[in-house]
Tab-separated table of C-alpha atoms (C1' of nucleotides) in Angstrom:
chain	number	residue	atom	x	y	z
Z	157	MET	CA	87.525	123.627	69.591
Z	158	SER	CA	86.096	120.407	68.304
Z	159	ALA	CA	85.663	117.507	70.692
Z	160	ILE	CA	87.528	114.270	70.177
Z	161	GLN	CA	85.477	111.482	68.646
Z	162	ALA	CA	85.845	107.728	68.861
Z	163	THR	CA	88.295	106.677	66.164
Z	164	ARG	CA	87.121	105.337	62.868
Z	165	GLY	CA	85.697	101.859	63.020
Z	166	THR	CA	85.313	101.901	66.797
Z	167	ARG	CA	82.203	102.793	68.718
Z	168	ASP	CA	80.729	103.085	72.168
Z	169	ILE	CA	78.253	100.522	73.344
Z	170	LEU	CA	75.855	102.634	75.363
Z	171	PRO	CA	73.723	101.418	78.299
Z	172	GLU	CA	70.692	101.220	76.053
Z	173	GLU	CA	72.357	98.496	73.970
Z	174	ILE	CA	73.929	96.581	76.857
Z	175	PRO	CA	70.891	94.388	77.650
Z	176	TYR	CA	71.284	92.704	74.271
Z	177	TRP	CA	74.931	91.961	74.964
Z	178	GLN	CA	74.206	90.612	78.407
Z	179	HIS	CA	71.435	88.435	77.044
Z	180	ILE	CA	73.741	86.937	74.413
Z	181	GLU	CA	76.570	86.439	76.883
Z	182	ALA	CA	74.450	84.997	79.665
Z	183	ILE	CA	72.995	82.357	77.390
Z	184	ALA	CA	76.439	81.533	76.039
Z	185	ARG	CA	77.807	81.005	79.544
Z	186	GLU	CA	74.933	78.724	80.375
Z	187	ILE	CA	75.105	76.623	77.229
Z	188	LEU	CA	78.883	76.421	77.107
Z	189	GLY	CA	78.995	75.529	80.769
Z	190	ARG	CA	76.570	72.674	80.241
Z	191	ALA	CA	78.790	71.392	77.437
Z	192	ALA	CA	81.784	71.383	79.810
Z	193	TYR	CA	83.527	74.291	78.119
Z	194	GLN	CA	85.830	76.479	80.190
Z	195	GLU	CA	86.513	80.132	79.597
Z	196	ILE	CA	89.994	81.272	78.641
Z	197	ARG	CA	91.244	84.852	78.432
Z	198	THR	CA	94.319	85.510	76.371
Z	199	PRO	CA	96.132	88.806	75.673
Z	200	ILE	CA	94.684	91.309	73.264
Z	201	PHE	CA	98.023	91.629	71.489
Z	202	GLU	CA	100.490	88.936	70.523
Z	203	GLN	CA	103.683	88.710	68.545
Z	204	THR	CA	102.948	89.478	64.926
Z	205	ASP	CA	104.544	86.235	63.875
Z	206	LEU	CA	101.881	84.180	65.666
Z	207	PHE	CA	99.141	85.416	63.351
Z	208	ALA	CA	101.325	85.306	60.252
Z	209	ARG	CA	102.119	81.650	60.903
Z	210	GLY	CA	98.664	80.760	62.157
Z	211	MET	CA	96.433	82.266	59.517
Z	212	GLY	CA	98.816	82.193	56.582
Z	213	GLU	CA	100.983	84.983	55.192
Z	214	ALA	CA	98.968	85.206	51.983
Z	215	THR	CA	95.567	85.680	53.593
Z	216	ASP	CA	94.014	89.125	53.344
Z	217	VAL	CA	93.714	89.381	57.090
Z	218	VAL	CA	97.455	88.978	57.553
Z	219	SER	CA	98.641	90.829	54.487
Z	220	LYS	CA	96.570	93.977	54.810
Z	221	GLU	CA	94.246	94.025	57.799
Z	222	MET	CA	96.410	93.700	60.873
Z	223	TYR	CA	96.924	96.387	63.479
Z	224	SER	CA	100.654	95.913	63.903
Z	225	PHE	CA	103.064	98.146	65.772
Z	226	GLN	CA	106.476	98.159	67.364
Z	227	ASP	CA	106.694	98.519	71.110
Z	228	ARG	CA	109.521	100.318	72.888
Z	229	GLY	CA	111.531	97.127	72.953
Z	230	GLU	CA	111.339	96.949	69.149
Z	231	ARG	CA	109.100	93.877	69.219
Z	232	SER	CA	106.629	93.605	66.388
Z	233	LEU	CA	103.234	93.181	68.008
Z	234	THR	CA	99.718	92.877	66.593
Z	235	LEU	CA	96.277	93.440	68.051
Z	236	ARG	CA	94.586	90.077	67.619
Z	237	PRO	CA	92.493	89.858	64.429
Z	238	GLU	CA	90.990	86.584	65.670
Z	239	ASN	CA	91.575	84.372	68.655
Z	240	THR	CA	92.184	80.821	67.514
Z	241	ALA	CA	95.895	81.489	67.159
Z	242	GLY	CA	96.053	83.011	70.637
Z	243	VAL	CA	94.191	80.126	72.248
Z	244	VAL	CA	96.385	77.597	70.481
Z	245	ARG	CA	99.473	79.511	71.582
Z	246	ALA	CA	98.283	79.345	75.185
Z	247	PHE	CA	97.416	75.673	74.796
Z	248	VAL	CA	100.944	74.893	73.614
Z	249	GLU	CA	102.713	77.283	75.978
Z	250	HIS	CA	101.030	75.875	79.084
Z	251	ASN	CA	101.163	72.335	77.796
Z	252	LEU	CA	97.437	71.911	78.331
Z	253	GLN	CA	97.490	68.756	76.262
Z	254	ALA	CA	99.454	67.143	79.107
Z	255	GLN	CA	96.293	67.350	81.208
Z	256	GLY	CA	94.886	64.519	79.157
Z	257	GLY	CA	91.585	64.252	77.399
Z	258	ILE	CA	90.492	67.035	75.185
Z	259	GLN	CA	90.448	70.698	76.086
Z	260	ARG	CA	87.215	72.519	75.522
Z	261	LEU	CA	87.797	76.260	75.687
Z	262	TRP	CA	85.731	79.323	74.922
Z	263	TYR	CA	86.516	83.026	74.840
Z	264	LEU	CA	84.879	86.391	74.426
Z	265	GLY	CA	86.655	89.582	73.562
Z	266	ALA	CA	87.599	92.397	71.255
Z	267	MET	CA	89.295	91.673	67.934
Z	268	PHE	CA	90.856	94.175	65.545
Z	269	ARG	CA	91.034	94.321	61.808
Z	270	TYR	CA	91.982	97.311	59.715
Z	271	GLU	CA	89.118	97.307	57.214
Z	272	ARG	CA	86.673	99.778	55.790
Z	273	PRO	CA	83.819	100.013	58.305
Z	274	GLN	CA	80.401	98.975	57.101
Z	275	ALA	CA	77.173	97.690	58.581
Z	276	GLY	CA	78.090	94.750	60.808
Z	277	ARG	CA	81.781	95.378	60.400
Z	278	GLN	CA	83.964	97.511	62.640
Z	279	ARG	CA	87.691	97.768	63.148
Z	280	GLN	CA	87.247	96.819	66.761
Z	281	PHE	CA	84.612	94.147	67.127
Z	282	HIS	CA	83.797	91.328	69.489
Z	283	GLN	CA	83.886	87.639	68.955
Z	284	LEU	CA	82.694	84.812	71.089
Z	285	GLY	CA	84.262	81.573	70.046
Z	286	LEU	CA	85.154	78.099	71.157
Z	287	GLU	CA	87.916	75.618	70.459
Z	288	SER	CA	87.679	71.876	70.985
Z	289	LEU	CA	91.285	70.719	71.081
Z	290	GLY	CA	92.476	67.138	70.920
Z	291	SER	CA	89.851	65.058	69.147
Z	292	ALA	CA	89.663	63.918	65.551
Z	293	ASP	CA	86.338	62.196	66.200
Z	294	PRO	CA	83.611	63.389	63.794
Z	295	ARG	CA	81.428	63.767	66.854
Z	296	ALA	CA	83.664	66.670	67.905
Z	297	ASP	CA	82.763	68.498	64.676
Z	298	ALA	CA	79.075	67.813	65.134
Z	299	GLU	CA	79.244	68.766	68.791
Z	300	VAL	CA	80.643	72.246	68.208
Z	301	ILE	CA	78.092	72.903	65.468
Z	302	ALA	CA	75.287	71.686	67.714
Z	303	ILE	CA	76.424	74.030	70.484
Z	304	ALA	CA	76.459	76.979	68.115
Z	305	ASN	CA	73.026	75.998	66.916
Z	306	ASP	CA	71.611	75.699	70.441
Z	307	TRP	CA	73.107	78.987	71.492
Z	308	LEU	CA	71.828	81.028	68.547
Z	309	GLN	CA	68.425	79.467	68.895
Z	310	ALA	CA	68.287	80.103	72.651
Z	311	ILE	CA	69.190	83.739	72.050
Z	312	GLY	CA	66.015	83.932	70.005
Z	313	LEU	CA	67.399	84.284	66.489
Z	314	LYS	CA	65.341	83.020	63.602
Z	315	ASN	CA	65.901	82.425	59.917
Z	316	LEU	CA	69.484	81.284	60.198
Z	317	ARG	CA	70.931	78.726	57.863
Z	318	LEU	CA	73.876	76.455	58.249
Z	319	GLU	CA	76.145	76.108	55.244
Z	320	PHE	CA	78.376	73.095	55.424
Z	321	ASN	CA	81.261	71.685	53.416
Z	322	SER	CA	84.467	69.692	53.578
Z	323	ILE	CA	87.696	70.960	52.081
Z	324	GLY	CA	89.511	67.703	52.805
Z	325	ASP	CA	93.062	67.417	54.045
Z	326	ARG	CA	96.087	69.161	52.599
Z	327	THR	CA	96.629	66.584	49.897
Z	328	ASP	CA	92.980	66.581	48.801
Z	329	ARG	CA	93.063	70.311	48.598
Z	330	GLN	CA	96.294	70.375	46.599
Z	331	HIS	CA	94.758	68.027	44.029
Z	332	TYR	CA	91.620	70.085	43.846
Z	333	ARG	CA	93.557	73.296	43.559
Z	334	GLU	CA	95.370	71.945	40.510
Z	335	ALA	CA	92.135	70.780	38.939
Z	336	LEU	CA	90.470	74.133	39.548
Z	337	ILE	CA	93.369	76.036	38.032
Z	338	ALA	CA	93.327	73.691	35.048
Z	339	TYR	CA	89.630	74.327	34.569
Z	340	LEU	CA	89.728	78.107	35.033
Z	341	THR	CA	92.880	78.982	33.113
Z	342	PRO	CA	91.240	78.720	29.676
Z	343	HIS	CA	88.500	81.064	30.951
Z	344	LYS	CA	90.912	83.488	32.523
Z	345	ALA	CA	90.094	86.380	30.219
Z	346	ASP	CA	86.400	86.153	31.143
Z	347	LEU	CA	86.901	86.213	34.882
Z	348	ASP	CA	86.506	89.409	36.887
Z	349	ALA	CA	89.709	91.247	37.683
Z	350	ASP	CA	89.906	90.092	41.316
Z	351	SER	CA	89.425	86.500	40.335
Z	352	GLN	CA	92.100	86.688	37.671
Z	353	ASP	CA	94.461	87.842	40.356
Z	354	ARG	CA	93.359	85.076	42.710
Z	355	LEU	CA	93.926	82.422	40.098
Z	356	THR	CA	97.574	82.357	41.042
Z	357	ARG	CA	97.380	83.712	44.572
Z	358	ASN	CA	94.471	81.814	46.114
Z	359	PRO	CA	92.356	80.014	43.499
Z	360	LEU	CA	89.883	78.441	45.956
Z	361	ARG	CA	88.619	81.852	46.876
Z	362	ILE	CA	87.393	82.419	43.341
Z	363	LEU	CA	84.571	80.083	44.287
Z	364	ASP	CA	82.767	82.710	46.347
Z	365	SER	CA	83.245	85.589	43.951
Z	366	LYS	CA	80.095	87.689	43.658
Z	367	ASP	CA	80.735	88.475	40.018
Z	368	GLN	CA	77.900	87.070	37.899
Z	369	ASN	CA	80.001	86.122	34.927
Z	370	THR	CA	82.562	84.390	37.111
Z	371	GLN	CA	79.777	82.478	38.809
Z	372	LYS	CA	78.513	81.395	35.411
Z	373	ILE	CA	81.910	80.015	34.508
Z	374	LEU	CA	82.067	78.260	37.862
Z	375	GLN	CA	78.866	76.340	37.240
Z	376	ALA	CA	80.778	73.724	35.300
Z	377	ALA	CA	83.852	73.821	37.539
Z	378	PRO	CA	84.963	70.691	39.369
Z	379	SER	CA	83.738	70.252	42.946
Z	380	ILE	CA	86.040	69.811	45.927
Z	381	LEU	CA	83.882	66.870	46.908
Z	382	SER	CA	85.135	64.883	43.905
Z	383	TYR	CA	88.683	65.248	45.168
Z	384	LEU	CA	88.231	64.039	48.727
Z	385	SER	CA	90.211	60.921	49.569
Z	386	PRO	CA	88.114	57.928	50.671
Z	387	GLU	CA	89.006	58.706	54.311
Z	388	SER	CA	88.090	62.371	53.962
Z	389	GLN	CA	84.887	61.420	52.192
Z	390	LYS	CA	83.986	59.006	54.950
Z	391	ARG	CA	84.453	61.509	57.770
Z	392	PHE	CA	82.503	64.114	55.793
Z	393	GLU	CA	79.597	61.686	55.574
Z	394	GLN	CA	79.904	60.794	59.239
Z	395	VAL	CA	79.620	64.407	60.334
Z	396	GLN	CA	76.588	64.866	58.115
Z	397	GLN	CA	74.957	61.774	59.547
Z	398	LEU	CA	75.560	63.036	63.074
Z	399	LEU	CA	74.028	66.411	62.243
Z	400	SER	CA	70.991	64.721	60.780
Z	401	ASP	CA	70.689	62.500	63.857
Z	402	LEU	CA	70.686	65.657	65.970
Z	403	GLY	CA	67.914	67.128	63.857
Z	404	ILE	CA	70.119	69.964	62.670
Z	405	SER	CA	69.320	71.008	59.145
Z	406	TYR	CA	72.115	72.223	56.925
Z	407	ARG	CA	72.742	73.108	53.329
Z	408	LEU	CA	75.578	71.368	51.564
Z	409	ASN	CA	77.656	74.016	49.831
Z	410	ASP	CA	80.652	72.679	47.950
Z	411	ARG	CA	81.639	76.244	47.070
Z	412	LEU	CA	82.135	77.206	50.703
Z	413	VAL	CA	85.793	77.796	51.430
Z	414	ARG	CA	87.192	79.819	54.273
Z	415	GLY	CA	89.528	82.746	54.251
Z	416	LEU	CA	92.123	81.377	56.647
Z	417	ASP	CA	94.681	78.784	55.620
Z	418	TYR	CA	94.477	76.541	58.646
Z	419	TYR	CA	91.177	74.837	57.952
Z	420	THR	CA	90.928	71.135	57.057
Z	421	HIS	CA	87.940	68.880	56.455
Z	422	THR	CA	84.846	70.412	58.048
Z	423	VAL	CA	84.088	74.060	57.318
Z	424	PHE	CA	80.796	75.781	58.035
Z	425	GLU	CA	79.089	79.137	58.280
Z	426	ILE	CA	75.842	80.172	59.887
Z	427	GLN	CA	74.273	82.988	57.896
Z	428	SER	CA	71.368	85.382	58.064
Z	429	ASP	CA	69.697	87.253	55.226
Z	430	ASP	CA	68.928	90.246	57.415
Z	431	LEU	CA	72.394	91.756	57.609
Z	432	GLY	CA	73.158	93.005	54.114
Z	433	ALA	CA	76.572	92.088	52.796
Z	434	GLN	CA	77.822	90.778	56.118
Z	435	ALA	CA	75.691	87.656	56.258
Z	436	THR	CA	77.828	85.378	58.389
Z	437	VAL	CA	77.191	85.396	62.123
Z	438	CYS	CA	79.168	82.332	63.084
Z	439	ALA	CA	81.853	80.447	61.212
Z	440	GLY	CA	84.461	77.830	61.829
Z	441	GLY	CA	85.761	74.428	61.058
Z	442	ARG	CA	88.406	71.859	61.744
Z	443	TYR	CA	92.069	72.813	61.853
Z	444	ASP	CA	94.113	69.670	62.353
Z	445	GLY	CA	97.454	71.094	61.297
Z	446	LEU	CA	97.518	74.383	63.169
Z	447	ILE	CA	98.730	73.249	66.575
Z	448	ALA	CA	101.774	71.515	65.146
Z	449	GLU	CA	102.339	74.506	62.906
Z	450	LEU	CA	102.550	76.684	66.015
Z	451	GLY	CA	105.062	74.429	67.708
Z	452	GLY	CA	102.844	72.002	69.582
Z	453	ALA	CA	102.389	68.286	69.202
Z	454	GLU	CA	100.310	67.097	66.250
Z	455	THR	CA	96.804	67.697	67.653
Z	456	PRO	CA	93.452	67.636	65.876
Z	457	ALA	CA	91.038	70.458	66.721
Z	458	VAL	CA	87.820	72.122	65.677
Z	459	GLY	CA	86.197	75.422	66.616
Z	460	TRP	CA	84.211	78.459	65.592
Z	461	ALA	CA	83.850	82.171	66.208
Z	462	SER	CA	80.831	84.413	66.167
Z	463	GLY	CA	80.570	88.192	65.755
Z	464	ILE	CA	78.583	89.648	68.638
Z	465	GLU	CA	77.837	92.972	66.942
Z	466	ARG	CA	76.068	91.104	64.164
Z	467	LEU	CA	73.998	89.128	66.632
Z	468	VAL	CA	73.070	92.341	68.411
Z	469	LEU	CA	71.976	93.876	65.105
Z	470	LEU	CA	69.740	90.904	64.426
Z	471	LEU	CA	68.251	90.968	67.915
Z	472	GLN	CA	67.582	94.693	67.732
Z	473	LYS	CA	65.649	94.133	64.550
Z	474	MET	CA	63.361	91.598	66.142
Z	475	GLN	CA	62.797	92.477	69.768
Z	476	LYS	CA	62.536	95.345	72.175
Z	477	PRO	CA	65.169	95.416	74.887
Z	478	PRO	CA	64.056	93.977	78.194
Z	479	VAL	CA	62.944	96.753	80.546
Z	480	LYS	CA	65.074	97.190	83.623
Z	481	ALA	CA	63.365	95.879	86.708
Z	482	LEU	CA	63.699	98.435	89.461
Z	483	ASP	CA	62.124	97.682	92.818
Z	484	PHE	CA	61.972	101.115	94.447
Z	485	TYR	CA	62.360	104.752	93.571
Z	486	LEU	CA	63.019	106.756	96.712
Z	487	VAL	CA	61.931	110.368	96.845
Z	488	SER	CA	62.741	112.683	99.700
Z	489	ARG	CA	62.489	116.348	100.605
Z	490	GLY	CA	63.645	118.289	103.618
Z	491	ASP	CA	66.932	118.230	105.525
Z	492	ARG	CA	66.132	115.468	107.995
Z	493	ALA	CA	64.374	113.353	105.377
Z	494	GLU	CA	67.176	113.590	102.846
Z	495	ALA	CA	69.713	112.458	105.411
Z	496	GLN	CA	67.566	109.460	106.298
Z	497	ALA	CA	66.782	108.617	102.680
Z	498	LEU	CA	70.297	107.544	101.814
Z	499	LYS	CA	70.409	105.316	104.883
Z	500	LEU	CA	67.100	103.732	103.962
Z	501	ALA	CA	68.253	103.180	100.394
Z	502	GLN	CA	71.432	101.463	101.574
Z	503	THR	CA	69.563	99.266	104.032
Z	504	LEU	CA	67.147	98.167	101.307
Z	505	ARG	CA	70.005	97.461	98.949
Z	506	GLN	CA	71.813	95.434	101.582
Z	507	THR	CA	68.627	93.447	102.011
Z	508	GLY	CA	68.617	92.665	98.303
Z	509	PHE	CA	66.295	95.236	96.770
Z	510	SER	CA	67.177	97.580	93.942
Z	511	VAL	CA	66.667	101.208	94.820
Z	512	GLU	CA	67.158	104.400	92.856
Z	513	LEU	CA	67.584	107.410	95.103
Z	514	ASP	CA	66.413	110.763	93.791
Z	515	LEU	CA	69.159	113.266	94.569
Z	516	SER	CA	67.562	116.326	93.014
Z	517	GLY	CA	65.949	117.839	96.093
Z	518	SER	CA	63.311	119.231	93.760
Z	519	ALA	CA	59.585	119.430	94.391
Z	520	PHE	CA	57.806	116.170	95.146
Z	521	GLY	CA	55.808	116.536	91.974
Z	522	LYS	CA	58.981	116.421	89.885
Z	523	GLN	CA	60.390	113.545	91.853
Z	524	PHE	CA	57.209	111.559	91.310
Z	525	LYS	CA	57.434	112.191	87.609
Z	526	ARG	CA	60.884	110.677	87.585
Z	527	ALA	CA	59.702	107.811	89.772
Z	528	ASP	CA	57.084	107.052	87.193
Z	529	ARG	CA	59.615	106.998	84.363
Z	530	SER	CA	62.097	104.904	86.291
Z	531	GLY	CA	59.881	101.854	85.895
Z	532	ALA	CA	60.019	101.135	89.617
Z	533	ALA	CA	57.396	98.906	91.200
Z	534	ALA	CA	56.908	101.308	94.046
Z	535	CYS	CA	57.822	104.787	95.117
Z	536	LEU	CA	59.021	105.297	98.658
Z	537	ILE	CA	58.284	108.718	100.104
Z	538	LEU	CA	60.257	110.298	102.863
Z	539	GLY	CA	59.519	113.843	103.978
Z	540	ASP	CA	60.448	115.482	107.235
Z	541	ALA	CA	57.156	114.336	108.776
Z	542	GLU	CA	58.052	110.714	108.043
Z	543	ALA	CA	61.640	111.264	109.114
Z	544	ASP	CA	60.531	112.570	112.477
Z	545	SER	CA	58.250	109.609	113.055
Z	546	GLN	CA	60.602	106.995	111.574
Z	547	THR	CA	57.956	106.039	109.034
Z	548	VAL	CA	57.848	105.907	105.265
Z	549	GLN	CA	55.069	106.041	102.704
Z	550	ILE	CA	54.984	103.371	100.072
Z	551	LYS	CA	53.092	104.025	96.873
Z	552	TRP	CA	52.599	101.245	94.352
Z	553	LEU	CA	52.923	103.035	91.076
Z	554	ALA	CA	50.767	100.829	88.907
Z	555	SER	CA	47.743	100.816	91.218
Z	556	GLY	CA	48.304	104.147	92.924
Z	557	GLN	CA	47.685	102.571	96.300
Z	558	GLN	CA	49.602	104.206	99.098
Z	559	ALA	CA	50.250	103.254	102.687
Z	560	SER	CA	52.207	104.593	105.603
Z	561	LEU	CA	54.289	102.265	107.713
Z	562	ALA	CA	57.174	102.287	110.131
Z	563	GLN	CA	60.579	101.980	108.499
Z	564	ALA	CA	61.329	99.002	110.706
Z	565	GLU	CA	58.148	97.373	109.518
Z	566	LEU	CA	59.101	97.806	105.857
Z	567	LEU	CA	62.129	95.635	106.403
Z	568	ALA	CA	60.675	93.302	109.001
Z	569	ASN	CA	59.658	90.720	106.452
Z	570	PRO	CA	61.830	90.968	103.309
Z	571	ASP	CA	60.315	87.863	101.749
Z	572	ALA	CA	56.802	89.244	101.923
Z	573	LEU	CA	57.999	92.572	100.552
Z	574	ARG	CA	59.818	90.811	97.705
Z	575	GLN	CA	56.581	89.009	96.941
Z	576	GLN	CA	54.639	92.267	96.781
Z	577	VAL	CA	57.257	93.841	94.519
Z	578	GLN	CA	57.168	90.908	92.161
Z	579	THR	CA	53.394	90.949	91.991
Z	580	ALA	CA	53.469	94.659	91.185
Z	581	GLN	CA	56.115	94.131	88.506
Z	582	THR	CA	54.204	91.372	86.758
Z	583	GLU	CA	51.044	93.465	86.804
Z	584	ALA	CA	52.876	96.396	85.209
K	155	G	C1'	92.529	99.900	49.191
K	156	C	C1'	88.259	101.172	45.268
K	157	G	C1'	83.144	103.353	43.963
K	158	A	C1'	78.686	106.060	45.438
K	159	G	C1'	75.509	108.688	49.085
K	160	C	C1'	75.094	111.471	53.627
K	161	G	C1'	76.718	114.947	57.998
K	162	U	C1'	71.324	120.891	60.925
K	163	A	C1'	70.327	120.261	69.222
K	164	G	C1'	70.682	114.055	73.230
K	165	C	C1'	67.257	111.713	69.182
K	166	C	C1'	64.061	112.387	64.627
K	167	A	C1'	63.764	116.261	61.218
K	168	A	C1'	62.193	121.063	57.785
K	169	G	C1'	64.891	124.744	55.484
K	170	U	C1'	66.987	128.997	52.269
K	171	G	C1'	72.847	132.684	48.584
K	172	G	C1'	70.595	137.953	52.483
K	173	U	C1'	69.304	141.306	58.981
K	174	U	C1'	65.595	136.505	63.846
K	175	A	C1'	67.780	128.442	61.485
K	176	A	C1'	60.573	125.379	61.357
K	177	G	C1'	58.444	121.361	63.976
K	178	G	C1'	58.287	116.763	66.956
K	179	C	C1'	60.360	113.561	70.904
K	180	A	C1'	63.423	113.730	75.107
K	181	G	C1'	65.096	117.248	78.970
K	182	A	C1'	64.551	121.637	82.588
K	183	G	C1'	61.109	124.988	85.097
K	184	G	C1'	56.049	126.345	86.107
K	185	U	C1'	50.303	126.117	86.500
K	186	U	C1'	50.029	122.252	91.246
K	187	U	C1'	55.596	125.651	97.443
K	188	G	C1'	53.986	116.829	99.986
K	189	U	C1'	52.152	113.090	95.300
K	190	G	C1'	53.302	110.548	88.986
K	191	G	C1'	51.433	108.757	84.164
K	192	U	C1'	46.804	113.795	81.052
K	193	A	C1'	46.473	119.024	79.763
K	194	C	C1'	48.401	123.991	79.295
K	195	C	C1'	52.571	127.719	79.585
K	196	U	C1'	57.905	128.942	79.458
K	197	C	C1'	62.986	127.574	78.426
K	198	C	C1'	66.369	124.499	75.505
K	199	A	C1'	71.482	125.515	68.078
K	200	U	C1'	75.166	133.598	68.269
K	201	U	C1'	74.799	128.256	64.906
K	202	C	C1'	74.147	124.091	60.561
K	203	G	C1'	80.974	117.920	61.425
K	204	U	C1'	85.896	120.673	60.860
K	205	G	C1'	89.262	123.879	57.987
K	206	G	C1'	89.879	126.827	53.784
K	207	G	C1'	87.957	129.247	49.240
K	208	U	C1'	84.172	131.906	45.996
K	209	U	C1'	80.866	136.128	47.290
K	210	C	C1'	79.102	142.573	49.482
K	211	G	C1'	77.090	138.225	52.242
K	212	A	C1'	77.047	131.145	52.950
K	213	U	C1'	74.135	126.253	56.838
K	214	C	C1'	73.084	126.504	51.408
K	215	C	C1'	78.145	126.940	45.973
K	216	C	C1'	83.558	124.913	45.472
K	217	C	C1'	87.920	122.310	47.616
K	218	A	C1'	90.097	119.638	51.451
K	219	U	C1'	89.602	116.890	55.843
K	220	C	C1'	87.126	113.952	59.554
K	221	G	C1'	83.075	110.847	60.513
K	222	U	C1'	79.136	107.834	58.779
K	223	U	C1'	76.009	104.767	55.362
K	224	C	C1'	75.676	101.276	51.140
K	225	G	C1'	78.365	98.260	47.743
K	226	C	C1'	83.294	95.903	46.172
K	227	C	C1'	87.536	93.507	48.387
K	228	C	C1'	87.584	90.611	52.726
K	229	C	C1'	85.432	88.703	56.929
K	230	A	C1'	82.593	87.456	62.472
RNA sequence: GCGAGCGUAGCCAAGUGGUUAAGGCAGAGGUUUGUGGUACCUCCAUUCGUGGGUUCGAUCCCCAUCGUUCGCCCCA
């Protein structure tokens, strides 16, 4: 009888890995909070139509990567492949724009895409993202990029690079699209098979083909930047100026296009070279048309999303996980002592200390061995002798110093005890 | 969806068509029946992802399947 395994493309995040996640999330909460962002939690599944309209029917994500199913009421539902559409849906549904000003929202949660699993790519994965809804000001673009930058830096990641581009508004892009098709059509026979197919389906995406010959042909291709209207050009330059003023370095990449249809003007990716084929850890841009597309008022917006698994992979490559800080490991042996040990553990916990209680009942020698491995600052020892006299032995594991004191005395001055624990922990 | 590699204990890992599947780490017990981090001893896979086939016999060969890794596609 074989045991059931986690399904393909999903995985368990075991306690050993959790410190990395908590580190990433804690810093995000801090930095997003300081930037006046508020958390939003939207459903994990939505009506299929929301994603089809939001991301574009022709995109790969919609056409072949969605986890869609019918529920018992015959509704077509889809596990969210990304969360911008869901956040925008909530924004429109609850009329958040009526609250005035701009809405700054962030989210964290599981996303689902039916793809072939690979390093840094699962079918269920987690994204942390933000959406700044309601401002067309170039400062909004620069602000969201600056927040991403601060966050990734505060996490401790190095060697990241920001790729930055503008794809203009719809009209700019239409003109460019025509020019690109006009340029590539004579070379069609020399393009790789995928690119030939994309020439009619989604020509902009030919730009990031990895095929060498295609890239060679593209060297002389027209640039999107030559097709920006004067207004689009101006806002592109403004965002760049703001980034420079903030001291954020970026690489202009006029070949950077994004896979989802809703982007306008600013698009960017933050990439790492340490992840193999999945280089992008954070990506986003402006999406001025999406909110109206989904039934809301015409509202400019900009945002990004970041894949947590990829950040965890990068962190694991560069640092050891933080060791858990345990204050006390409590060993006990004998009927009276064991009964008292639980009470003592609870009292210490209620006073604010962390305590691991050894439940094995095995020989003291074994319990000490576990105490040592627990990483605790001190071992508390409770045998029947101590139980009878209402005392406890405290042994500081790093120094080996041991003392006997009344249980009441241990808790008489929590601040002093906390001080001792901290001293022991910093020494260890 | 396409191509290639891999799958031996919790982890790392050797191995061979033939009655008993190395080793290391971790774990459990003991030397030490109330004192850890060292040392020594003992234990820890009727079984080699799963199912089928070839064979007198398969962990090893073949097929299928599941999972995984790398690349493509695509994306965070």
